[in-house]
XYZ file of C-alpha atoms in Angstrom:
287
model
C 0.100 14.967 -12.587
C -2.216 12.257 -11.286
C -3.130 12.888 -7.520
C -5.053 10.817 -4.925
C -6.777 11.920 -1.753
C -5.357 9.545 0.944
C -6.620 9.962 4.656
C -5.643 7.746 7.530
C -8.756 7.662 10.132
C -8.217 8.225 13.756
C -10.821 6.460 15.723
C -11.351 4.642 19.037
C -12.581 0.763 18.783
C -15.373 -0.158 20.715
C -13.766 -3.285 22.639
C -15.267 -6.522 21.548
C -18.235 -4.768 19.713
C -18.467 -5.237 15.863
C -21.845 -3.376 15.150
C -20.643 -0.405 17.106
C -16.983 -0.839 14.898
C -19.008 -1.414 11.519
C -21.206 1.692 12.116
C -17.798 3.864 12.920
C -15.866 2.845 9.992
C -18.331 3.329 7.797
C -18.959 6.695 9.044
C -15.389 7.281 8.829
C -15.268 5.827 4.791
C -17.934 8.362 3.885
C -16.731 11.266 5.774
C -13.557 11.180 3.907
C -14.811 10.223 0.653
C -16.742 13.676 1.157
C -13.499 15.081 1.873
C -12.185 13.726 -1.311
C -9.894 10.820 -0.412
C -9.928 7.933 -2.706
C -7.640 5.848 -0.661
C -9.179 5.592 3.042
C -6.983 3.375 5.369
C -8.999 2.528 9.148
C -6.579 1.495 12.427
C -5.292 -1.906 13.015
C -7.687 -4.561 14.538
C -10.854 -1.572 14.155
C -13.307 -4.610 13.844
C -12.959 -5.788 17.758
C -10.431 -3.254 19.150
C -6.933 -4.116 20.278
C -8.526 -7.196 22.574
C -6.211 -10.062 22.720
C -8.101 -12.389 23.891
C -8.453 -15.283 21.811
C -11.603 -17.109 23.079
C -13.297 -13.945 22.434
C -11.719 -12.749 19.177
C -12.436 -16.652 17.520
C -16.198 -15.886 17.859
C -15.798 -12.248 16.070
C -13.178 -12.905 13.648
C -14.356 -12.510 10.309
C -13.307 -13.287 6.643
C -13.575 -12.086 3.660
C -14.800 -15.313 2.145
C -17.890 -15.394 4.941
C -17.889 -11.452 6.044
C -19.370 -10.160 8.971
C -20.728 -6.903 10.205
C -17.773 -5.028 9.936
C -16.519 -5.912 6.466
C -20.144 -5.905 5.099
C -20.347 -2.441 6.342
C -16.679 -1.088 4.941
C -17.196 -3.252 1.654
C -20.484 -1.552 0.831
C -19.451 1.984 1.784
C -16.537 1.593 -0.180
C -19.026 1.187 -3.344
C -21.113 3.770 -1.825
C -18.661 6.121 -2.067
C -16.289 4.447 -4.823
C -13.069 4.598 -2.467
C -10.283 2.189 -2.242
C -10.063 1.185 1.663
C -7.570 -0.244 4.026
C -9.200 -2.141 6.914
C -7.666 -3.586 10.248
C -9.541 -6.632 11.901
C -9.475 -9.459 13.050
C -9.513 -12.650 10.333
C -10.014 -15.983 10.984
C -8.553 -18.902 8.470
C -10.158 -22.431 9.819
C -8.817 -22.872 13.353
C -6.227 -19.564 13.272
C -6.856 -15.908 13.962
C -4.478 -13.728 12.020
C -3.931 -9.730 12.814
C -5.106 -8.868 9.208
C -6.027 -5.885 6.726
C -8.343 -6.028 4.115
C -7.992 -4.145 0.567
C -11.589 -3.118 -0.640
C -11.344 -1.468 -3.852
C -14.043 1.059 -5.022
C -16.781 -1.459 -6.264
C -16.776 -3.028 -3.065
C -14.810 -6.310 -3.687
C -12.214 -7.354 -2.018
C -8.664 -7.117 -3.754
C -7.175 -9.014 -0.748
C -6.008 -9.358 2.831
C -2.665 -8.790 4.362
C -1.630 -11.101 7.282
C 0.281 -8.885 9.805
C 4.042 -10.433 9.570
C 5.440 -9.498 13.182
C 3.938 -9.986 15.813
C 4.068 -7.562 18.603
C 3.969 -8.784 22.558
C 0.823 -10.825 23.492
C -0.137 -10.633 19.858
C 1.847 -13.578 19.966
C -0.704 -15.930 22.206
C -3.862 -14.367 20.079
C -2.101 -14.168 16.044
C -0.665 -16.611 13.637
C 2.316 -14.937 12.177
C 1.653 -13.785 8.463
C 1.769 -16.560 5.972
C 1.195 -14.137 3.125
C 4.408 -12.388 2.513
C 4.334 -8.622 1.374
C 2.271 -8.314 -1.425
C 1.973 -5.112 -3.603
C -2.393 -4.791 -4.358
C -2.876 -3.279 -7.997
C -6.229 -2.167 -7.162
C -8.210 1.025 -9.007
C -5.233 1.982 -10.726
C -2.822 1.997 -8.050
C -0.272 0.083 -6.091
C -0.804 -0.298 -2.563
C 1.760 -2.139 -0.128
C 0.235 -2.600 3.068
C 2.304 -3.177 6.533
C 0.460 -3.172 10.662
C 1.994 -1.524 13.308
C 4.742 -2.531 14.237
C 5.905 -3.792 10.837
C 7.084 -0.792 10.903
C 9.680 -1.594 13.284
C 11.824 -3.888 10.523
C 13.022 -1.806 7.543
C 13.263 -4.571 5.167
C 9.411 -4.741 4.993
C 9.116 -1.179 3.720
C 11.862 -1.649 1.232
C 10.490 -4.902 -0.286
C 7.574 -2.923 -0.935
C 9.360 0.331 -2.647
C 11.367 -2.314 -4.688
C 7.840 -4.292 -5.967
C 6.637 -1.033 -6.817
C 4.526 0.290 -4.841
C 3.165 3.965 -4.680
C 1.382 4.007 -1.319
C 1.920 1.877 1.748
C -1.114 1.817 3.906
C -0.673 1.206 7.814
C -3.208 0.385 9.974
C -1.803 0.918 13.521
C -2.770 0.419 17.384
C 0.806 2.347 18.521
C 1.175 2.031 22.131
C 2.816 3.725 24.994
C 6.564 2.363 25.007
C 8.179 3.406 21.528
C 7.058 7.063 22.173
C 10.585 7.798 23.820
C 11.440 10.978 25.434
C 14.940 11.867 26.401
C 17.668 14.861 26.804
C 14.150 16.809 26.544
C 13.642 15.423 22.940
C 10.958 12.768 21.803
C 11.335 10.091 19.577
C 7.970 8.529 18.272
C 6.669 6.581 15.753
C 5.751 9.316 13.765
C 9.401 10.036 13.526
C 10.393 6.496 12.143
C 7.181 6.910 9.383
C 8.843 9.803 7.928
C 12.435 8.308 7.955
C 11.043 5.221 6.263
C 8.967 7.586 3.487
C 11.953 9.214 2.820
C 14.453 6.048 2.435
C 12.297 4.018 0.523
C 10.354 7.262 -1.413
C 6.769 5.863 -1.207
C 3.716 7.673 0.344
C 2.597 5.979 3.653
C -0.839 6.556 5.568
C -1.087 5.615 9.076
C -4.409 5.583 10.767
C -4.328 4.959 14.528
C -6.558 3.773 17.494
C -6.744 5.978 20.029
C -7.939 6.297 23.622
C -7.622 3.653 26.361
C -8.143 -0.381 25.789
C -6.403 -1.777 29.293
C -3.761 -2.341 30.105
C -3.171 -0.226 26.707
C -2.865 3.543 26.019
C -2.947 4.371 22.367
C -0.883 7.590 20.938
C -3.112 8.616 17.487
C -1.148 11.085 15.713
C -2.228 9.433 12.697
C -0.553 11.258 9.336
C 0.282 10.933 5.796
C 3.303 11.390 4.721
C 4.856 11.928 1.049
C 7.794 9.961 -0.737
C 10.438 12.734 0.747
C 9.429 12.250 4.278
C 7.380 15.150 4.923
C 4.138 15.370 6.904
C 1.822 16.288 4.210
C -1.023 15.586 6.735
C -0.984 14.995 10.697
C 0.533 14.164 12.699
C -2.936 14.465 14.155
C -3.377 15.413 18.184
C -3.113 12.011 20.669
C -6.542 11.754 21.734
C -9.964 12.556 19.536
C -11.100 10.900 16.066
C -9.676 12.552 13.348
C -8.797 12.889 9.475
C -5.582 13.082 8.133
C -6.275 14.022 4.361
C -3.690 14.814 2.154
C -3.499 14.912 -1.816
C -0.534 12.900 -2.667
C 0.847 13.270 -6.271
C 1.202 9.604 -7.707
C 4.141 10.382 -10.133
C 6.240 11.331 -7.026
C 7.480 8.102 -5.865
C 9.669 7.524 -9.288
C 10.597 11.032 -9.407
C 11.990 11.148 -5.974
C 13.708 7.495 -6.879
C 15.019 8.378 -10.503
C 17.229 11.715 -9.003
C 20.841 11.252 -10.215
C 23.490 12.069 -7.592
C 21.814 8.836 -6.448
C 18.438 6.659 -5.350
C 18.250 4.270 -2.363
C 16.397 1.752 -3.875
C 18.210 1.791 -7.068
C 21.590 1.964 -5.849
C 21.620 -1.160 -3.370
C 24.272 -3.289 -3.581
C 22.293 -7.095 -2.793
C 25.197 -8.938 -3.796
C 26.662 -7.774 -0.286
C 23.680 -7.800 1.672
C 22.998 -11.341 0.627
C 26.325 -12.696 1.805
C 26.006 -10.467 5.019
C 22.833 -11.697 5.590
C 23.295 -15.406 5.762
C 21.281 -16.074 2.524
C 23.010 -17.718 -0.642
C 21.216 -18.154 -3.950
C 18.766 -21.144 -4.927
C 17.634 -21.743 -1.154
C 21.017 -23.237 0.114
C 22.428 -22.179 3.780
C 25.443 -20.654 4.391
């Protein structure tokens, strides 16, 4: 059995401050590497906070072809430490800002960057949409899909992953007050929809949120790995206070829980229906 320590961070982002964000993810990498995660995934836009402001975020964005404080500081903790780590901030691409995460694998390069696909609210007057697709990372020995926030929110994103393969799908997240839904005395949050989405698609997913206030926002945390059956193997961790949520996921799981025989959801889908259904024909023609 081959077995990684995965831990999504809980932290609150210092609002327009890099050095302060640099210094707490970095913190964060090394305090789980101690733990003995090998896989540590930091919240969604972590480098500036959840600030959308674009005149401010254009002079903080940061790439990872001309880094600044806070992926200098993740990169070299990462090689510090010799972690793989899943960063949210805030990229910049010429004259466009994208809602990004970087992939740092344990030497400290970087593996690549995933351009947040769906847009959420006023992300909308800040963000390019993705341009990147949904790539699968084969970084230190492991396959690592990577969605933001409210990604989550579209199933197809998840599956495309399982189907490509991968074995973990990191999520950097700022959830907000609004999709935590409480009714007939029951919730419904988004730790609900992780689980249902581990469990459908039989990956491993780490989500590490923001948490604390960022107006007119009001983050939930409750950060939490889950495994490929759609257990809470770590977390959900409390709303407010930086946190861990370690877990040792086993790496063989995935294909196990997908190879069962009374039947597997990613094996058994029937695309010739879905395509029609869907609107799409083959070789890029419209229906």
């Amino acid at each position: 059995m081959t077995t990684l320590g995965a831990a999504g961070v809980q932290l609150a982002a210092a609002p327009l401050d890099p050095a302060a964000n640099a210094a707490a993810g970095a913190a964060a990498i090394a305090s789980a590497a101690r733990a003995g995660a090998g896989l540590v995934v930091l919240p969604e836009l972590l480098s500036t906070g959840y600030v959308l402001d674009r005149t401010a975020l254009a002079d903080l964005a940061e790439s990872t072809a001309a880094p600044g404080a806070c992926l200098r500081a993740w990169s070299a903790e990462a090689a510090r430490h010799g972690v793989t780590v899943v960063a949210g901030f805030a990229e910049r691409d010429g004259d466009r800002l994208f809602n990004s995460a970087a992939v740092i694998d344990r030497s400290g390069a970087f593996a690549g960057v995933y351009r947040k696909l769906h847009l959420f609210g006023a992300e909308r007057d800040v963000f390019a949409p993705g341009d990147r697709g949904l790539p699968v990372f084969a970084v230190d020995g492991l396959r690592v899909g990577v969605l933001i926030c409210y990604d989550l929110r579209f199933p197809e994103a998840m599956r495309i992953l399982a189907v490509r393969g991968a074995e973990v799908v990191a999520v950097p997240t700022a959830w907000v007050r609004g999709f935590d839904h409480a009714r007939h005395g029951a919730r419904v949050s988004q730790v609900d929809g992780v689980l249902v989405q581990a469990n459908l698609n039989q990956v491993a997913v780490v989500c590490a949120d923001q948490w604390g206030e960022q107006a007119p926002h009001t983050f939930l945390g409750r950060s939490l790995v889950a495994d490929p059956y759609g257990l809470a193997v770590a977390g959900p961790l409390d709303a407010e206070g930086d946190g861990l949520a370690l877990a040792a996921i086993d790496l063989e799981e995935p294909a196990r829980a997908r190879d069962r025989a009374v039947g597997s959801p990613v094996r058994d889908r029937r695309t010739d229906v879905y395509a029609h259904d869907l609107g799409y024909v083959p070789n890029g023609g419209e229906t």
